[in-house]
Coordinates of C-alpha atoms and ligand atoms in Angstrom, one line a residue:
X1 CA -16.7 7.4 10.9
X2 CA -18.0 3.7 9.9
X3 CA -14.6 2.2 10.4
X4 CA -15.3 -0.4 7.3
X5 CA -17.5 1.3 4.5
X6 CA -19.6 -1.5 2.3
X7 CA -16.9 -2.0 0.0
X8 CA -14.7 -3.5 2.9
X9 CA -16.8 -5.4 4.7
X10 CA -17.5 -7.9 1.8
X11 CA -15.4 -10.8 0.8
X12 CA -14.1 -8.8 -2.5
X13 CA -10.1 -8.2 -1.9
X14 CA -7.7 -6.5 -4.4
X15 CA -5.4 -9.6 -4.3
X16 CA -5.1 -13.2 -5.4
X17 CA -3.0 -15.4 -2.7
X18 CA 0.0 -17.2 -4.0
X19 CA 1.7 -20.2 -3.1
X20 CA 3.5 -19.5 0.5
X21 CA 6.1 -21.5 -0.4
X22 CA 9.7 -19.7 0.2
X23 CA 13.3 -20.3 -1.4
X24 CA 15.8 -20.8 0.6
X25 CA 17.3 -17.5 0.8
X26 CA 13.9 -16.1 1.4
X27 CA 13.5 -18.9 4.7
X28 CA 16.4 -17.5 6.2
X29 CA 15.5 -13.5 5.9
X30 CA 12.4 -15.0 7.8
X31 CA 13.9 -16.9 10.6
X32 CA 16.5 -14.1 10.9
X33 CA 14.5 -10.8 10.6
X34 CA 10.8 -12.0 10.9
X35 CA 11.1 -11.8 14.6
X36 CA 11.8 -7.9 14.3
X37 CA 10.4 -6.2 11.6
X38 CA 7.1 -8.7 10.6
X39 CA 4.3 -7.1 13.4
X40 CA 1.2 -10.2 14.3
X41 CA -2.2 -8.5 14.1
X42 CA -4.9 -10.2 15.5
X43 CA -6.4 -12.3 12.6
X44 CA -10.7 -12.3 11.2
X45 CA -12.1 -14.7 9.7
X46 CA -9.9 -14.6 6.5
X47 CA -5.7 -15.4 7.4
X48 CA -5.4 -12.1 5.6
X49 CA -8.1 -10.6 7.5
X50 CA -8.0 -8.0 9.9
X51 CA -9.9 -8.5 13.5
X52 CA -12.7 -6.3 14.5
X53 CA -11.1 -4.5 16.8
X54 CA -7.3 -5.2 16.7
X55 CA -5.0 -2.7 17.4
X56 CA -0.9 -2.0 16.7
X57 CA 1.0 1.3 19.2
X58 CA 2.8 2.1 16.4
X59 CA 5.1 3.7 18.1
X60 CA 5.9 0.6 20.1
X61 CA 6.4 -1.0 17.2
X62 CA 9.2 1.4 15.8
X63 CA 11.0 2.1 19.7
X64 CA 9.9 6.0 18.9
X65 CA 7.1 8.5 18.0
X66 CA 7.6 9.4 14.1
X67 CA 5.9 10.5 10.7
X68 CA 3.7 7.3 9.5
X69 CA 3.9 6.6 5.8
X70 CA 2.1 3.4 5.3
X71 CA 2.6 1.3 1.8
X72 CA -0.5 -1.4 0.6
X73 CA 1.2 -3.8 -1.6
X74 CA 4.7 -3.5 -1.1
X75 CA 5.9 -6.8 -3.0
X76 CA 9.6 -8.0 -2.5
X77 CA 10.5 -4.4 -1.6
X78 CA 11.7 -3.0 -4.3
X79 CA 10.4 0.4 -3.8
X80 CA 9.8 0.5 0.2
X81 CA 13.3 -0.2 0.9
X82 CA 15.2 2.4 -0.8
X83 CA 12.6 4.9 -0.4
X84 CA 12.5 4.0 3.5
X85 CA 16.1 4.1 3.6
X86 CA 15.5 8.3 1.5
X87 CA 13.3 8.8 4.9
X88 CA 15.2 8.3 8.1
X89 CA 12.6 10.9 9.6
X90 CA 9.7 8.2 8.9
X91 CA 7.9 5.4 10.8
X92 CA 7.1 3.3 7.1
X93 CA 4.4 0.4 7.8
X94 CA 4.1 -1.7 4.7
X95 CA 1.3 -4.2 4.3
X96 CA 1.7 -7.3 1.8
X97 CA 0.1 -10.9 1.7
X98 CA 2.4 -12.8 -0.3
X99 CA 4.5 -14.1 2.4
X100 CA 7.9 -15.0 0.1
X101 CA 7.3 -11.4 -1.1
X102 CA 7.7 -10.1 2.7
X103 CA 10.6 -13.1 3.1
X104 CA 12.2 -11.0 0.2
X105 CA 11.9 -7.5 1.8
X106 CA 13.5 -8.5 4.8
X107 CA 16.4 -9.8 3.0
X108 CA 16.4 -5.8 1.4
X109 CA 16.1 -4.6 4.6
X110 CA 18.6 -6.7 6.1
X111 CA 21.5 -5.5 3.7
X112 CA 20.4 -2.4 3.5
X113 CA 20.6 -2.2 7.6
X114 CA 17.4 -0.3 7.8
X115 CA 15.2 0.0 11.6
X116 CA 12.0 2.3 10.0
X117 CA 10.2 -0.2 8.3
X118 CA 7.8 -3.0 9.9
X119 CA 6.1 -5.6 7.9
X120 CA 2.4 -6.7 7.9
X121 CA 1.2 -10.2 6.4
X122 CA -2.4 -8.5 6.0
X123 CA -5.0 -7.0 3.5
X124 CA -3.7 -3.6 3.6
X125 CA -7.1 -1.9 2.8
X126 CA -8.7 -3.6 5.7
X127 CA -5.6 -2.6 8.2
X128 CA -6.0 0.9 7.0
X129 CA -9.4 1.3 8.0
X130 CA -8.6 -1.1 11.4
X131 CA -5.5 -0.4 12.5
X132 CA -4.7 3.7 12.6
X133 CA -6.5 6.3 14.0
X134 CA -8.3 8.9 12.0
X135 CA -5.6 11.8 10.7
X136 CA -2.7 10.1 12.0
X137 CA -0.6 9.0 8.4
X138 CA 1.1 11.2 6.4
X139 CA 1.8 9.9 3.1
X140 CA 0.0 6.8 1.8
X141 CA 1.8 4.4 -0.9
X142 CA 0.0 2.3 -3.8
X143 CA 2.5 1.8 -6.5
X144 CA 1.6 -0.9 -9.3
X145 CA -1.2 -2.7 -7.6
X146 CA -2.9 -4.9 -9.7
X147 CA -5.2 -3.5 -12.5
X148 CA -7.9 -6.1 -12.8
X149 CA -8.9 -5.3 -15.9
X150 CA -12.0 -7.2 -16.7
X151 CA -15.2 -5.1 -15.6
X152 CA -16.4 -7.4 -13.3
X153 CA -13.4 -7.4 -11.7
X154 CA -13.2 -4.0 -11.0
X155 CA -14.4 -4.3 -7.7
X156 CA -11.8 -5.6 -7.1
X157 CA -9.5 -2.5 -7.7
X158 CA -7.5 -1.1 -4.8
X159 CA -8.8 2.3 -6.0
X160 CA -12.5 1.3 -5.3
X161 CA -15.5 1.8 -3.6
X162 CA -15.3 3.1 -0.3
X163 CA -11.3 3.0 -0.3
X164 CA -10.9 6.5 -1.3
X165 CA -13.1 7.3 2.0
X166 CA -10.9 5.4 4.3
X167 CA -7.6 7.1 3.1
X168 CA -9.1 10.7 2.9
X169 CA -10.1 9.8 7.1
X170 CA -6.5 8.6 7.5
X171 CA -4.7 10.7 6.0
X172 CA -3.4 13.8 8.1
X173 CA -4.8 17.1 6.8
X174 CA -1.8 18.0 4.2
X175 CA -1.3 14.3 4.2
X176 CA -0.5 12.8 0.8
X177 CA -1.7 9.9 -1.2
X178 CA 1.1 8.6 -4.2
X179 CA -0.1 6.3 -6.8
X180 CA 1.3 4.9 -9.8
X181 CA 0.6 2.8 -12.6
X182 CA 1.8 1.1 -15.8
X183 CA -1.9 0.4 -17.2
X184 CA -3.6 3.1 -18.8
X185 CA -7.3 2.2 -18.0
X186 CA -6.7 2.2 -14.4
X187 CA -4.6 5.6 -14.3
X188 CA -7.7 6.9 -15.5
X189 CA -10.2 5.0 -13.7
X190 CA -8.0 6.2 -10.2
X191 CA -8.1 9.9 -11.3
X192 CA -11.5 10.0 -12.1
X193 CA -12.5 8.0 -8.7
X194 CA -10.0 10.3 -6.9
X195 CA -10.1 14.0 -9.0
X196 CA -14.1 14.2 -7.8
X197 CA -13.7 13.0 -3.9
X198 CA -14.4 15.9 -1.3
X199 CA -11.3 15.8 1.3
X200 CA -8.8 15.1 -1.8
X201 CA -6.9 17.2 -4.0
X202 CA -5.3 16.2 -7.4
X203 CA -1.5 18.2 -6.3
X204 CA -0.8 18.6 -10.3
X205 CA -4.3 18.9 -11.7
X206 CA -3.7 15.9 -14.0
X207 CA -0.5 13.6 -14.0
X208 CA 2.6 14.2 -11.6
X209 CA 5.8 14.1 -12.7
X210 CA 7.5 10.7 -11.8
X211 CA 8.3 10.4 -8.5
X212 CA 11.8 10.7 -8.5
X213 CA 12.4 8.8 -5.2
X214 CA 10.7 5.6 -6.5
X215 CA 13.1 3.0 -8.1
X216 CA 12.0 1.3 -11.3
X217 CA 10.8 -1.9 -10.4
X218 CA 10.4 -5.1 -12.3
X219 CA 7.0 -4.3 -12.6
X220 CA 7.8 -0.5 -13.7
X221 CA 10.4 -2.0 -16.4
X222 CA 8.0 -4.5 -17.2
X223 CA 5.8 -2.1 -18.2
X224 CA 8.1 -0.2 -19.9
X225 CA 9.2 -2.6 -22.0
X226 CA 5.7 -3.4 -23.6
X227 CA 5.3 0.1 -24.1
X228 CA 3.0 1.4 -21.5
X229 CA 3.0 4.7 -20.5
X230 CA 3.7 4.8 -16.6
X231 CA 1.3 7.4 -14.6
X232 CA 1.9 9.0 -11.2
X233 CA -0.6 10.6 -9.3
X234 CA -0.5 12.8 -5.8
X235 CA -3.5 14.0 -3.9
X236 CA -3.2 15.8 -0.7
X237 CA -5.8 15.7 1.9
X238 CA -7.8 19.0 2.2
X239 CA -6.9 20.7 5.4
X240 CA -9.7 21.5 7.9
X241 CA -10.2 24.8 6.8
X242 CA -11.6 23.6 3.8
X243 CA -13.3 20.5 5.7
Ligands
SAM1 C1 1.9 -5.8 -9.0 S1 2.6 -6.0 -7.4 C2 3.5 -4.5 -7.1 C3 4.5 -4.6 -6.0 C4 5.2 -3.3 -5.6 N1 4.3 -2.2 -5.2 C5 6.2 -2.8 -6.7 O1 5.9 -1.8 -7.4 O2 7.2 -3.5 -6.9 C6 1.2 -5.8 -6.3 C7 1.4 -6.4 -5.0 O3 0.3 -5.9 -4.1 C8 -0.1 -7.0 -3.2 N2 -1.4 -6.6 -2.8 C9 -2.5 -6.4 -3.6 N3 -3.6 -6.0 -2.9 C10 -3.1 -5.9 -1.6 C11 -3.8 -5.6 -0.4 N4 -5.1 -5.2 -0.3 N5 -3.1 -5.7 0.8 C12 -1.8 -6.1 0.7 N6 -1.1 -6.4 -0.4 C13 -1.8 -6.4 -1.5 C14 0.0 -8.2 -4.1 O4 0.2 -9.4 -3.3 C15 1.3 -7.9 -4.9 O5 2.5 -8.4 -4.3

């Protein structure tokens, strides 16, 4: 396929970039664990961008040939590392563009002595579509990503345009796709977006439970605490049978 459908090509990103500035605890993660679990990608025209034409071995990145489970948005952590740490078996790439964010992470990974998780400073849409070969991720993680909740920023959604296109070309056959999200009008927009794509199957035919792997984050709690429902949702990738 089109490596980069319409949606990705254009300037329109799910993310607004922060202040890069880190604390000092988050510095010395960097300096200390930067080195191994941050991966360089070759750079487009954006610093978040992904080259035309880059490319990661993954499995020369992890030192071994395992299950990929790729997260977009990973913030400080909060649910990679714990669930990385659940899934020894696992090869877990996690892309984020708030660089304090990643510091943060590696100080998570740090104490929790972790070796299956590597770090990229990158739009994580784009690096799906760029950086892994068709079928060849097994789970795929959005977990809070920001809602954008005034209609003309929908395009900006994660769960937009052509994204659903680039996952279902990812994602192994059987491969699975977990969302969830504290904001009502985006749980729906995702299902409906997701319920009617060709190569992807709602798992629960509605909601799914909570994943009970996934820590409560701040954003989670946050949530929570101003009453909003939280949604999950799982889709699995068609097998080629029914290709
Ligand atoms: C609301 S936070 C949720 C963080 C985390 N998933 C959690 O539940 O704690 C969303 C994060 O996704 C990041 N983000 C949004 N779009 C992204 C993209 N296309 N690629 C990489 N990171 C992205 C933002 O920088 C932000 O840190």
């Amino acid at each position: 396929m089109d490596p980069l459908p319409p949606r990705l090509r254009r300037d329109v990103v799910s993310f607004v970039r922060r202040s890069t500035r880190m604390n000092e605890s988050q510095q010395k993660a960097w300096e200390r664990l930067g080195g191994r679990f941050v991966i360089d990608v070759e750079r487009g025209e954006m610093s978040t961008a992904v080259a035309d034409g880059a490319r990661i071995d993954w499995d020369e990145a992890f030192g071994r040939t395992a299950p990929l489970i790729v997260e977009i948005g990973s913030g400080g952590g909060d649910s990679l590392v714990p669930m990385a740490a659940g899934r020894p078996e696992a090869n877990i790439v996690a892309f984020e563009v708030f660089e304090p964010a990643v510091a943060s992470t590696l100080g998570r990974i740090g104490r929790e002595g972790i070796d299956n998780v590597r770090v990229v400073v990158a739009d994580g849409a784009q690096a799906l579509a760029k950086l892994f070969d068709d079928g060849s991720v097994s789970e795929l993680w959005t977990f809070f990503a920001d809602p954008w909740h005034k209609a003309r920023h929908h395009k900006r959604r994660l769960v937009s345009g052509g994204f659903a296109d680039v996952v279902a070309a990812k994602l192994a056959p059987g491969g699975v796709w977990r969302l969830a999200t504290d904001w009502e009008d985006y749980a729906l927009w995702m299902r409906d977006e997701l319920d009617d794509h060709p190569l992807l199957t709602n798992v629960h035919d509605g909601w799914a439970p909570r994943l009970a792997e996934r820590p409560v984050t701040k954003y989670e709690a946050k949530g929570l605490a101003a009453g909003r429902t939280i949604h999950d949702l799982t889709y699995r990738r068609v097998d080629a049978a029914q290709d």
